[in-house]
PDB file of C-alpha atoms in Angstrom:
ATOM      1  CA  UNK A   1      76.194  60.969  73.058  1.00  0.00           C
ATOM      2  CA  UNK A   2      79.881  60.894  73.951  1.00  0.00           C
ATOM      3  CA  UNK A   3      80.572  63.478  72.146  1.00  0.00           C
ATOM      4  CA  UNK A   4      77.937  65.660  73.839  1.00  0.00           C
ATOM      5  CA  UNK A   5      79.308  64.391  77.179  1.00  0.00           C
ATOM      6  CA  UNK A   6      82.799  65.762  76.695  1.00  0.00           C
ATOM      7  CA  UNK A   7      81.385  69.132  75.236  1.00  0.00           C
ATOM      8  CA  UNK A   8      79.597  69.423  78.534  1.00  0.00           C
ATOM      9  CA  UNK A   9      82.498  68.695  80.348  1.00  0.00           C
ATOM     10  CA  UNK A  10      84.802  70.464  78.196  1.00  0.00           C
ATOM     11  CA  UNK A  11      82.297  74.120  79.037  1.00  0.00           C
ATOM     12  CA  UNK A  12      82.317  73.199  82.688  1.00  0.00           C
ATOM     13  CA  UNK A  13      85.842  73.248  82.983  1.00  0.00           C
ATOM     14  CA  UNK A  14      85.619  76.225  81.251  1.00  0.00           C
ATOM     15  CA  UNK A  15      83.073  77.675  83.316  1.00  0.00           C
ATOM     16  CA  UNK A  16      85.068  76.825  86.399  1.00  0.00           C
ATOM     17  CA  UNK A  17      88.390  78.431  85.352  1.00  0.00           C
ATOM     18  CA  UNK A  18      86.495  81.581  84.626  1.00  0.00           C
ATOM     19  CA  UNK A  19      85.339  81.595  88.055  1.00  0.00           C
ATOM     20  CA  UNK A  20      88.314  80.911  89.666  1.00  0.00           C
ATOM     21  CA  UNK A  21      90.484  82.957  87.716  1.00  0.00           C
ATOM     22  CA  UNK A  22      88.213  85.650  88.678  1.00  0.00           C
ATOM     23  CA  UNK A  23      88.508  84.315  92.504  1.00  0.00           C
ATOM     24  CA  UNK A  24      91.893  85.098  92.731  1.00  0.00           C
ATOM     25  CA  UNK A  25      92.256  88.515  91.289  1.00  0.00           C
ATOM     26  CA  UNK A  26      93.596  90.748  93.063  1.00  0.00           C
ATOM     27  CA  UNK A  27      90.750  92.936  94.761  1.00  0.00           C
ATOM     28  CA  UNK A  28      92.586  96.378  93.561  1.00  0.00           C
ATOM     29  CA  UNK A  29      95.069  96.548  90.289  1.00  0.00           C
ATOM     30  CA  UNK A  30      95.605 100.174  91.331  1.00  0.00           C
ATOM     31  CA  UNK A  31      99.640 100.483  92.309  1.00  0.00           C
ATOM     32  CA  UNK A  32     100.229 102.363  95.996  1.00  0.00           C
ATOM     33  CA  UNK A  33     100.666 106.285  95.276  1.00  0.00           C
ATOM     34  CA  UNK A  34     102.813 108.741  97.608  1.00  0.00           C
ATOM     35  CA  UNK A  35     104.204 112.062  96.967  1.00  0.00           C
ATOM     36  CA  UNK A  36     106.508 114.272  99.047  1.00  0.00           C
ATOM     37  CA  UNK A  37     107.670 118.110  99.159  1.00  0.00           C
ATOM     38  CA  UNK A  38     110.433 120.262 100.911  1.00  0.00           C
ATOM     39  CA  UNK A  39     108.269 123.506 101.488  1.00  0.00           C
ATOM     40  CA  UNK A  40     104.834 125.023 100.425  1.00  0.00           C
ATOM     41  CA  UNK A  41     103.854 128.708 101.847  1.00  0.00           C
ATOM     42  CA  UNK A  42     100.140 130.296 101.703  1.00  0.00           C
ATOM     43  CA  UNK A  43     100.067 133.438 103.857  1.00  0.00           C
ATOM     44  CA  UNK A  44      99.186 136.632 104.023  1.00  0.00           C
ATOM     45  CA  UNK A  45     101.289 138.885 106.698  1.00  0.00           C
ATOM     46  CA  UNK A  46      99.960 141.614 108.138  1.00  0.00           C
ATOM     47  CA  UNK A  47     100.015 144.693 105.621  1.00  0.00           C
ATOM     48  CA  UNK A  48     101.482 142.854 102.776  1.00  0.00           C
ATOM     49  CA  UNK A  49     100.241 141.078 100.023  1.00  0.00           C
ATOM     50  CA  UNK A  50      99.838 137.493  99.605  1.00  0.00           C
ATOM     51  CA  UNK A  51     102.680 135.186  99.143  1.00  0.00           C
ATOM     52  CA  UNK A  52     101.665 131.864  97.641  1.00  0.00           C
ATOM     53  CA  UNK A  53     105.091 129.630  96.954  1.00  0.00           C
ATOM     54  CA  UNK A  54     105.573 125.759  96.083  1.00  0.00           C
ATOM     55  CA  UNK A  55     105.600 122.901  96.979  1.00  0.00           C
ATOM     56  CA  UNK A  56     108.846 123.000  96.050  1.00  0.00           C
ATOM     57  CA  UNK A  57     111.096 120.146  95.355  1.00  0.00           C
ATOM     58  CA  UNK A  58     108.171 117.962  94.881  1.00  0.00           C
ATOM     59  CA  UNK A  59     108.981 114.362  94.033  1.00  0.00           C
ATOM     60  CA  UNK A  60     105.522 110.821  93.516  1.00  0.00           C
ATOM     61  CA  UNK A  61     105.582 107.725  93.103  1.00  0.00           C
ATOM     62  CA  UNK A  62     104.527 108.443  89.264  1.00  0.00           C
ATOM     63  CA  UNK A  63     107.481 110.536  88.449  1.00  0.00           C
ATOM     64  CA  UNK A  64     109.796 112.590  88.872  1.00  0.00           C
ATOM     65  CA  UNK A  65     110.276 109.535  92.209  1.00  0.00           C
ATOM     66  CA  UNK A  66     113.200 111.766  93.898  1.00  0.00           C
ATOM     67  CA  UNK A  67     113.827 115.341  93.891  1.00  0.00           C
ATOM     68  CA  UNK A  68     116.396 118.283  95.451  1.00  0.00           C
ATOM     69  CA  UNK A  69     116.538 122.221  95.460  1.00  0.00           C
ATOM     70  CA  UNK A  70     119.742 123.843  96.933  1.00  0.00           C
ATOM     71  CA  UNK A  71     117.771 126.848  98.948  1.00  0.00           C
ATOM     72  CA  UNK A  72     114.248 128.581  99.568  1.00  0.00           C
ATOM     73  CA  UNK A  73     114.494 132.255 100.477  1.00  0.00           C
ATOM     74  CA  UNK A  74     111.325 133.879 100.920  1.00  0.00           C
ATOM     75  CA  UNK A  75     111.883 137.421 102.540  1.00  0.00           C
ATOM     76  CA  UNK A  76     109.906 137.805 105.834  1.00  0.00           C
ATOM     77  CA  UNK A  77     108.989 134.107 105.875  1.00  0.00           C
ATOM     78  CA  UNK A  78     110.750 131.613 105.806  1.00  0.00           C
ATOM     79  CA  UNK A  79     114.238 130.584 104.058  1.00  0.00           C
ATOM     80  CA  UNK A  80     115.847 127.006 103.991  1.00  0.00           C
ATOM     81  CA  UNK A  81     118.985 124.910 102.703  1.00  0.00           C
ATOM     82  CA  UNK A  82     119.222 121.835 101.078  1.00  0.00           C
ATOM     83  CA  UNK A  83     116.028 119.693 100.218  1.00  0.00           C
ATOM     84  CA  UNK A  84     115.925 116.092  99.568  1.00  0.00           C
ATOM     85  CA  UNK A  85     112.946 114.137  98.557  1.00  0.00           C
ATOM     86  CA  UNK A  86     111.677 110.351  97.473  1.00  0.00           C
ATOM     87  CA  UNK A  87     108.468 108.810  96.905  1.00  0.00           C
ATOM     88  CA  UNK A  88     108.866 105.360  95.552  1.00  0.00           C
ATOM     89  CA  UNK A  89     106.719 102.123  95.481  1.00  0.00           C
ATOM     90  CA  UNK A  90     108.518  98.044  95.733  1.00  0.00           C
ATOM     91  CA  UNK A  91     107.158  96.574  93.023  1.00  0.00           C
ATOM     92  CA  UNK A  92     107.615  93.584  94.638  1.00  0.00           C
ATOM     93  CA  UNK A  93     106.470  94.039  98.206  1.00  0.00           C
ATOM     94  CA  UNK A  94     103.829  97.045  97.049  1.00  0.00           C
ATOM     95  CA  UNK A  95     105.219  99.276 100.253  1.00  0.00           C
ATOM     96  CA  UNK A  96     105.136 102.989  99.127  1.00  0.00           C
ATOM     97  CA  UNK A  97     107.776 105.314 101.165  1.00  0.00           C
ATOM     98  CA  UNK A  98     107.809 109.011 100.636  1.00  0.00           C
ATOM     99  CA  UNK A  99     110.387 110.987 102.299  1.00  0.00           C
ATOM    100  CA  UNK A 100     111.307 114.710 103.112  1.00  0.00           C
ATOM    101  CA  UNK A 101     114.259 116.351 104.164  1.00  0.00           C
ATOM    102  CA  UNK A 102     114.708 120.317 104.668  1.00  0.00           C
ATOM    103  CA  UNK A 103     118.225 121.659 106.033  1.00  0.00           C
ATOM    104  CA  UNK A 104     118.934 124.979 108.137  1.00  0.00           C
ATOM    105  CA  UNK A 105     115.408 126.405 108.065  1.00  0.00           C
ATOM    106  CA  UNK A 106     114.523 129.470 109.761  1.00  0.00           C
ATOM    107  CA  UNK A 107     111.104 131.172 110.386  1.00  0.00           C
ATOM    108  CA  UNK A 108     111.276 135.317 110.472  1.00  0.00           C
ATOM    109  CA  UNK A 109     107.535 134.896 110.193  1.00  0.00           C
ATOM    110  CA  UNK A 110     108.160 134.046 113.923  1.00  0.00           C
ATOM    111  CA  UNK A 111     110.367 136.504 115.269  1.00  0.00           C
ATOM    112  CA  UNK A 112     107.880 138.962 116.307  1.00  0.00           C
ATOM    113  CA  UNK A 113     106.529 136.877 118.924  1.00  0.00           C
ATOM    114  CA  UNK A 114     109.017 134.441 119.826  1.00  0.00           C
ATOM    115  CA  UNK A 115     112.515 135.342 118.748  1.00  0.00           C
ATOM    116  CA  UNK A 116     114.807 133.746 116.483  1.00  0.00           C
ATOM    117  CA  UNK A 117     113.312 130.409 115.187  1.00  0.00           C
ATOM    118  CA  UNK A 118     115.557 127.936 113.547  1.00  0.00           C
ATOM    119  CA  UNK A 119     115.793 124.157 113.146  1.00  0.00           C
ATOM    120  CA  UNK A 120     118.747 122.544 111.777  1.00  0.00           C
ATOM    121  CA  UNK A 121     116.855 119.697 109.587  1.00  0.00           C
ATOM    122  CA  UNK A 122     113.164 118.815 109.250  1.00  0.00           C
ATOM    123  CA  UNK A 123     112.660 115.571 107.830  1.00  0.00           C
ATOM    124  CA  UNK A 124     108.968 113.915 107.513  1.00  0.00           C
ATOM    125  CA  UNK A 125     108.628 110.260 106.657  1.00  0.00           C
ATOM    126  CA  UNK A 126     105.529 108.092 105.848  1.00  0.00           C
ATOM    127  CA  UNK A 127     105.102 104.307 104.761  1.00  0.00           C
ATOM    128  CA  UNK A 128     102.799 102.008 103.465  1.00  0.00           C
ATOM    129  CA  UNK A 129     102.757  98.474 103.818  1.00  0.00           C
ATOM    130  CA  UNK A 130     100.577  95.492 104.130  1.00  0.00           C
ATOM    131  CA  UNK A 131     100.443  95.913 107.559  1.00  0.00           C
ATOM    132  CA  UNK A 132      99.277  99.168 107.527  1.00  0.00           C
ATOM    133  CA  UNK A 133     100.099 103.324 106.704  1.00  0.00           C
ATOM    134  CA  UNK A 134     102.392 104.862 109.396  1.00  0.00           C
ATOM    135  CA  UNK A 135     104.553 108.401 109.892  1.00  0.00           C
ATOM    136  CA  UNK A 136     106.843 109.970 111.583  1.00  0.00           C
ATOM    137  CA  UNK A 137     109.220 113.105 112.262  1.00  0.00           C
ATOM    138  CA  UNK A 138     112.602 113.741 113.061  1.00  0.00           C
ATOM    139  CA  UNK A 139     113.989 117.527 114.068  1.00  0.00           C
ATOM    140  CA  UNK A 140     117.534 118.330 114.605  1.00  0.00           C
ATOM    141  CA  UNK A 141     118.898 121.228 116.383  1.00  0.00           C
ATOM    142  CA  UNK A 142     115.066 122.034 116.556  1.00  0.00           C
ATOM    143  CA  UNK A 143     114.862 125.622 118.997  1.00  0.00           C
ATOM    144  CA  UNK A 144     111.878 127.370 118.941  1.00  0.00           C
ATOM    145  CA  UNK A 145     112.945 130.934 120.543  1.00  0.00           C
ATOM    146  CA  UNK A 146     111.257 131.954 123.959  1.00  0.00           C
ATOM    147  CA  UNK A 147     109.495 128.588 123.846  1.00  0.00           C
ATOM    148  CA  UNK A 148     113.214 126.584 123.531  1.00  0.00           C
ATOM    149  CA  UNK A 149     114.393 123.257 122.178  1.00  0.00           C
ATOM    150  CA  UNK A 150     111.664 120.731 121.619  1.00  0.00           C
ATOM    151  CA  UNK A 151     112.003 117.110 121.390  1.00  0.00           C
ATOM    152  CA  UNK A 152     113.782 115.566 118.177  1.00  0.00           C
ATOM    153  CA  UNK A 153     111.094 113.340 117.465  1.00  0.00           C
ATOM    154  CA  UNK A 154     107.686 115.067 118.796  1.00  0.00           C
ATOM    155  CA  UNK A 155     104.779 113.206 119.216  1.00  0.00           C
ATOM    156  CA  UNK A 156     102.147 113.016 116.483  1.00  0.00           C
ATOM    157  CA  UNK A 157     100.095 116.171 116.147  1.00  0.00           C
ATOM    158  CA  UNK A 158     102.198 118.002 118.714  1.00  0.00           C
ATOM    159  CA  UNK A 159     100.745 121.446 118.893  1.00  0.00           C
ATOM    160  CA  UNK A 160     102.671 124.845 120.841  1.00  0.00           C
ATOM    161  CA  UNK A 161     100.516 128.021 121.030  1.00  0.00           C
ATOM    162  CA  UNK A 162     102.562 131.556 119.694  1.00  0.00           C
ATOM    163  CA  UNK A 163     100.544 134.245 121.571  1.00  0.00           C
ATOM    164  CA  UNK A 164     101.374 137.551 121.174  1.00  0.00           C
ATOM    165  CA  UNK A 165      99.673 141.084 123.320  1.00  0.00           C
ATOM    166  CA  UNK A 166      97.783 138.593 124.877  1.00  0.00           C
ATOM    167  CA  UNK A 167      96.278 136.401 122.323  1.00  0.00           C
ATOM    168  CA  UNK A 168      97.031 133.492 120.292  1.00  0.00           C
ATOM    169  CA  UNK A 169      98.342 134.298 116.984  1.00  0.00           C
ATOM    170  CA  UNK A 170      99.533 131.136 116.006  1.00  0.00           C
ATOM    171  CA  UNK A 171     100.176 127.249 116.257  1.00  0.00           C
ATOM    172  CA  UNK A 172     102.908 125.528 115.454  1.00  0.00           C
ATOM    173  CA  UNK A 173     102.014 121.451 114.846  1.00  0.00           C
ATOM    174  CA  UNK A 174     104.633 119.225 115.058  1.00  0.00           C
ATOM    175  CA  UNK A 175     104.592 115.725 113.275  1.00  0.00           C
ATOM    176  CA  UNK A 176     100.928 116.306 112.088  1.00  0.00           C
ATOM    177  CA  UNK A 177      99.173 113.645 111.566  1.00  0.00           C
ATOM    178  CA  UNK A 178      96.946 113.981 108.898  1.00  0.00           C
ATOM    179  CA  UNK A 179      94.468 110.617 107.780  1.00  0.00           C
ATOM    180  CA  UNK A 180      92.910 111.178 104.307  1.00  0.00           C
ATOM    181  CA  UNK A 181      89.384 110.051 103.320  1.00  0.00           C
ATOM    182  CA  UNK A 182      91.676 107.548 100.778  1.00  0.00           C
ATOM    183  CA  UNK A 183      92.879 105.756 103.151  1.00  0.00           C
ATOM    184  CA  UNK A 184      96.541 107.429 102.788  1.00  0.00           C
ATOM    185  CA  UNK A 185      98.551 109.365 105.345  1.00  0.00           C
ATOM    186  CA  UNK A 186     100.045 112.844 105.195  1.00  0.00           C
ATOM    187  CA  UNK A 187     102.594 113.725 107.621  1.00  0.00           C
ATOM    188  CA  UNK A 188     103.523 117.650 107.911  1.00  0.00           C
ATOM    189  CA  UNK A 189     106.934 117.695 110.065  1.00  0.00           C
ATOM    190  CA  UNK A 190     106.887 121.277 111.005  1.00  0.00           C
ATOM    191  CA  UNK A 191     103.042 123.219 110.035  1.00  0.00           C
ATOM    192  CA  UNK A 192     102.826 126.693 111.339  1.00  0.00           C
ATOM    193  CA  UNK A 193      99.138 128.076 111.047  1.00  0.00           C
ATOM    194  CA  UNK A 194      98.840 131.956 111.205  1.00  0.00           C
ATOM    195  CA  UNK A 195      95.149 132.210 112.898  1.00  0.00           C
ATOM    196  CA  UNK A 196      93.933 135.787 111.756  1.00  0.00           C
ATOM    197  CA  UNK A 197      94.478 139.151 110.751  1.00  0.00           C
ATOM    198  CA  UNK A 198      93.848 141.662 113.398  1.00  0.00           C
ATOM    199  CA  UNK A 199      95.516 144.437 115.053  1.00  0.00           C
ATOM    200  CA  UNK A 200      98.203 142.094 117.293  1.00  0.00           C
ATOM    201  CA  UNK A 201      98.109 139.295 114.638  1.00  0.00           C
ATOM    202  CA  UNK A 202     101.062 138.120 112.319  1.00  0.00           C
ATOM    203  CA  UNK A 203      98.817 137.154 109.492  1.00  0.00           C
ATOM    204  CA  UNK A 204      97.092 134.301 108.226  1.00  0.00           C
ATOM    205  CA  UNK A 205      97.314 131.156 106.360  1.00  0.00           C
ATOM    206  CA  UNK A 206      99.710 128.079 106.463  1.00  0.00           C
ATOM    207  CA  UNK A 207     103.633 127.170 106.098  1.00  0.00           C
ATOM    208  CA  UNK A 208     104.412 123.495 106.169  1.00  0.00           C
ATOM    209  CA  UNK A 209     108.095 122.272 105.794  1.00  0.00           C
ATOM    210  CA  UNK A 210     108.889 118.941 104.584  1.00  0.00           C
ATOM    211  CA  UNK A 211     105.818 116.971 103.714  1.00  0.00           C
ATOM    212  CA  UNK A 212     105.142 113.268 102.912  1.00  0.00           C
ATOM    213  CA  UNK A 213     102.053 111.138 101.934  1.00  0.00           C
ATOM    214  CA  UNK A 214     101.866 107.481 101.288  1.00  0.00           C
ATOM    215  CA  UNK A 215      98.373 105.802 100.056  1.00  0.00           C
ATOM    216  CA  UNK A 216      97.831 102.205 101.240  1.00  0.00           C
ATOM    217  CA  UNK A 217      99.859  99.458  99.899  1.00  0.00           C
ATOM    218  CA  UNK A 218      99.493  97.816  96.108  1.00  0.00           C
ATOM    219  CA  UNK A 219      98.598  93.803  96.090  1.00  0.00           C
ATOM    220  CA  UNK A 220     102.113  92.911  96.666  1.00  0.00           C
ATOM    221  CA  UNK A 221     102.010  89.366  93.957  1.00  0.00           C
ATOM    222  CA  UNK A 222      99.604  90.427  91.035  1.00  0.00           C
ATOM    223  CA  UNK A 223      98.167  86.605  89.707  1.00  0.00           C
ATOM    224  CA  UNK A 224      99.029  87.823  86.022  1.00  0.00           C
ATOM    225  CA  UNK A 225     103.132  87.130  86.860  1.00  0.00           C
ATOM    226  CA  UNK A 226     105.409  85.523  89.223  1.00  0.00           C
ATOM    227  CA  UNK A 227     104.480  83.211  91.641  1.00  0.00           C
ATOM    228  CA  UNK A 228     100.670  84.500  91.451  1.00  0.00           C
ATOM    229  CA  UNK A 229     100.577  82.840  88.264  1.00  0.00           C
ATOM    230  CA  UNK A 230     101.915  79.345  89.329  1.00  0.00           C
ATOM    231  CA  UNK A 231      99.258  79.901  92.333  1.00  0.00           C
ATOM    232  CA  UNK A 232      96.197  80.587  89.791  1.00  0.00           C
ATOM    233  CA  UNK A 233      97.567  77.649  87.666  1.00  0.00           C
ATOM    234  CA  UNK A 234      97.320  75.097  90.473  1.00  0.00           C
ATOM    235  CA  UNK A 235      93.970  76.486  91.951  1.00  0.00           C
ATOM    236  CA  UNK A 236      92.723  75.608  88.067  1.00  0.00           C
ATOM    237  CA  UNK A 237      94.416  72.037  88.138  1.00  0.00           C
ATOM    238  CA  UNK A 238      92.572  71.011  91.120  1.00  0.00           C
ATOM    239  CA  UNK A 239      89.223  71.734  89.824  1.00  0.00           C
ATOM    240  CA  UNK A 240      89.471  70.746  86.086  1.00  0.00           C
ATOM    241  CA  UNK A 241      91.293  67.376  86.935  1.00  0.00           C
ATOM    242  CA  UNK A 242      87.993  65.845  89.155  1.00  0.00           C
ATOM    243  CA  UNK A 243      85.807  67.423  86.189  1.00  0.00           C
ATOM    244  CA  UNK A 244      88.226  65.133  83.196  1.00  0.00           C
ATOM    245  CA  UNK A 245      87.772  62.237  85.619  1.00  0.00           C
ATOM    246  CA  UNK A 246      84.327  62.152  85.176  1.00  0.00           C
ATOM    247  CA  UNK A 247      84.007  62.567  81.406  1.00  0.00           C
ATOM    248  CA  UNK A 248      86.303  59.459  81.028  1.00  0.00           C
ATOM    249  CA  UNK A 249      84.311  57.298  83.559  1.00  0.00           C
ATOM    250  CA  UNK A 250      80.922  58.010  81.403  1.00  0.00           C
ATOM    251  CA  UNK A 251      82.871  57.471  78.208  1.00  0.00           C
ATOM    252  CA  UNK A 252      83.820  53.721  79.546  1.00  0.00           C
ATOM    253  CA  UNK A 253      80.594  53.338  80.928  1.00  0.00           C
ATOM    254  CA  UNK A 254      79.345  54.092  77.529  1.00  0.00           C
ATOM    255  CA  UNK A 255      81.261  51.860  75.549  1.00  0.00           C
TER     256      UNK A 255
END
């Protein structure tokens, strides 16, 4: 009889660390992801043939983290200086920051309908941290031809119309904004969106410079190490202790 009573209570305790143990896990072992680029191009200009280009100077969280390219010269397009990009996650923390920087970029794409374009660094930022996913965009020596300067740190999803003969030919979005079905967060710094291909138009399809994402935030203390594990450790103290109490009041009761 005892030592049927301290079998049950040994399985008990058993049964009770399995379930607390599983209690504290975290609810996603998945590490925060985020990725960044300098420049990525998919148009077609009117009368020419499709240029498809990058993203170049890519850099995630999974490797390569950082990344650089000394220019991007894409005739007609677009051409750019130095590019500079991180994605990288705190193991500690679980924040994710991506990060990217494109220097002296011009837009010739542009210059039909409003002059010289030309915008001395782009630079799009995203984090992620427990607190939440946020972006945002910083443009220096930012001048847009006939439509001018523009503020060096536009609001989200900032969008300026390029008409041309009358009609709209284009948008230019400024810190876009972009919330993923994921839960992450892209932010596009400077995205120029050719809307068509008639007679007046430029062309169509998309040029984004500097680009970063950032998914939500890992579990920032995992219970398998650190101070998780002292946490699990005590959580499973506190129940088995009551449940070895009892087995050693029947045992005197029994004798």
């Amino acid at each position: 009889m005892k030592s049927s009573l301290v079998r049950r209570g040994g399985l008990l305790a058993a049964v009770v660390a399995s379930v607390v143990l599983a209690g504290a896990a975290p609810a996603s072992a998945a590490p925060g992801d985020g990725s960044a680029y300098g420049v990525k191009v998919d148009v077609k200009l009117l009368g020419q043939n499709a240029v498809k280009a990058g993203p170049f100077a890519a850099a995630n969280t999974a490797g390569p983290t950082s990344s650089s390219l000394a220019k991007v010269d894409l005739p007609g397009i677009l051409t750019a200086g130095a590019i500079n990009t991180e994605a990288k996650q705190d193991e500690n923390s679980g924040a994710v920051t991506a990060k990217a920087s494109t220097a002296d970029v011009a837009l010739p794409l542009l210059k039909t309908a409003l002059g010289n374009v030309g915008i001395k660094l782009v630079e799009a930022v995203c984090t992620a941290t427990q607190k939440g996913v946020e972006g945002s965009t910083k443009l220096v020596g930012a001048n847009l031809g006939s439509v001018g300067a523009v503020d060096a740190t536009p609001a989200a999803n900032t969008q300026i119309k390029v008409g041309l003969g009358g009609l709209n030919v284009a948008t230019i979005i400024l810190n876009e904004q972009v919330k993923n079905k994921d839960g992450s967060l892209t932010v596009n710094a400077v995205h120029v969106r050719l809307l068509g291909e008639g007679l007046k138009a430029l062309g169509s399809g998309d040029v984004i410079v500097s680009s970063a994402t950032c998914g939500p935030a890992a579990p920032p203390m995992p219970l398998a190490s650190g101070a998780g594990l002292w946490i699990g450790l005590g959580l499973l103290g506190a129940v088995a202790v009551p449940v070895g109490t009892r087995i050693l009041r029947r045992r005197s009761a029994q004798a």
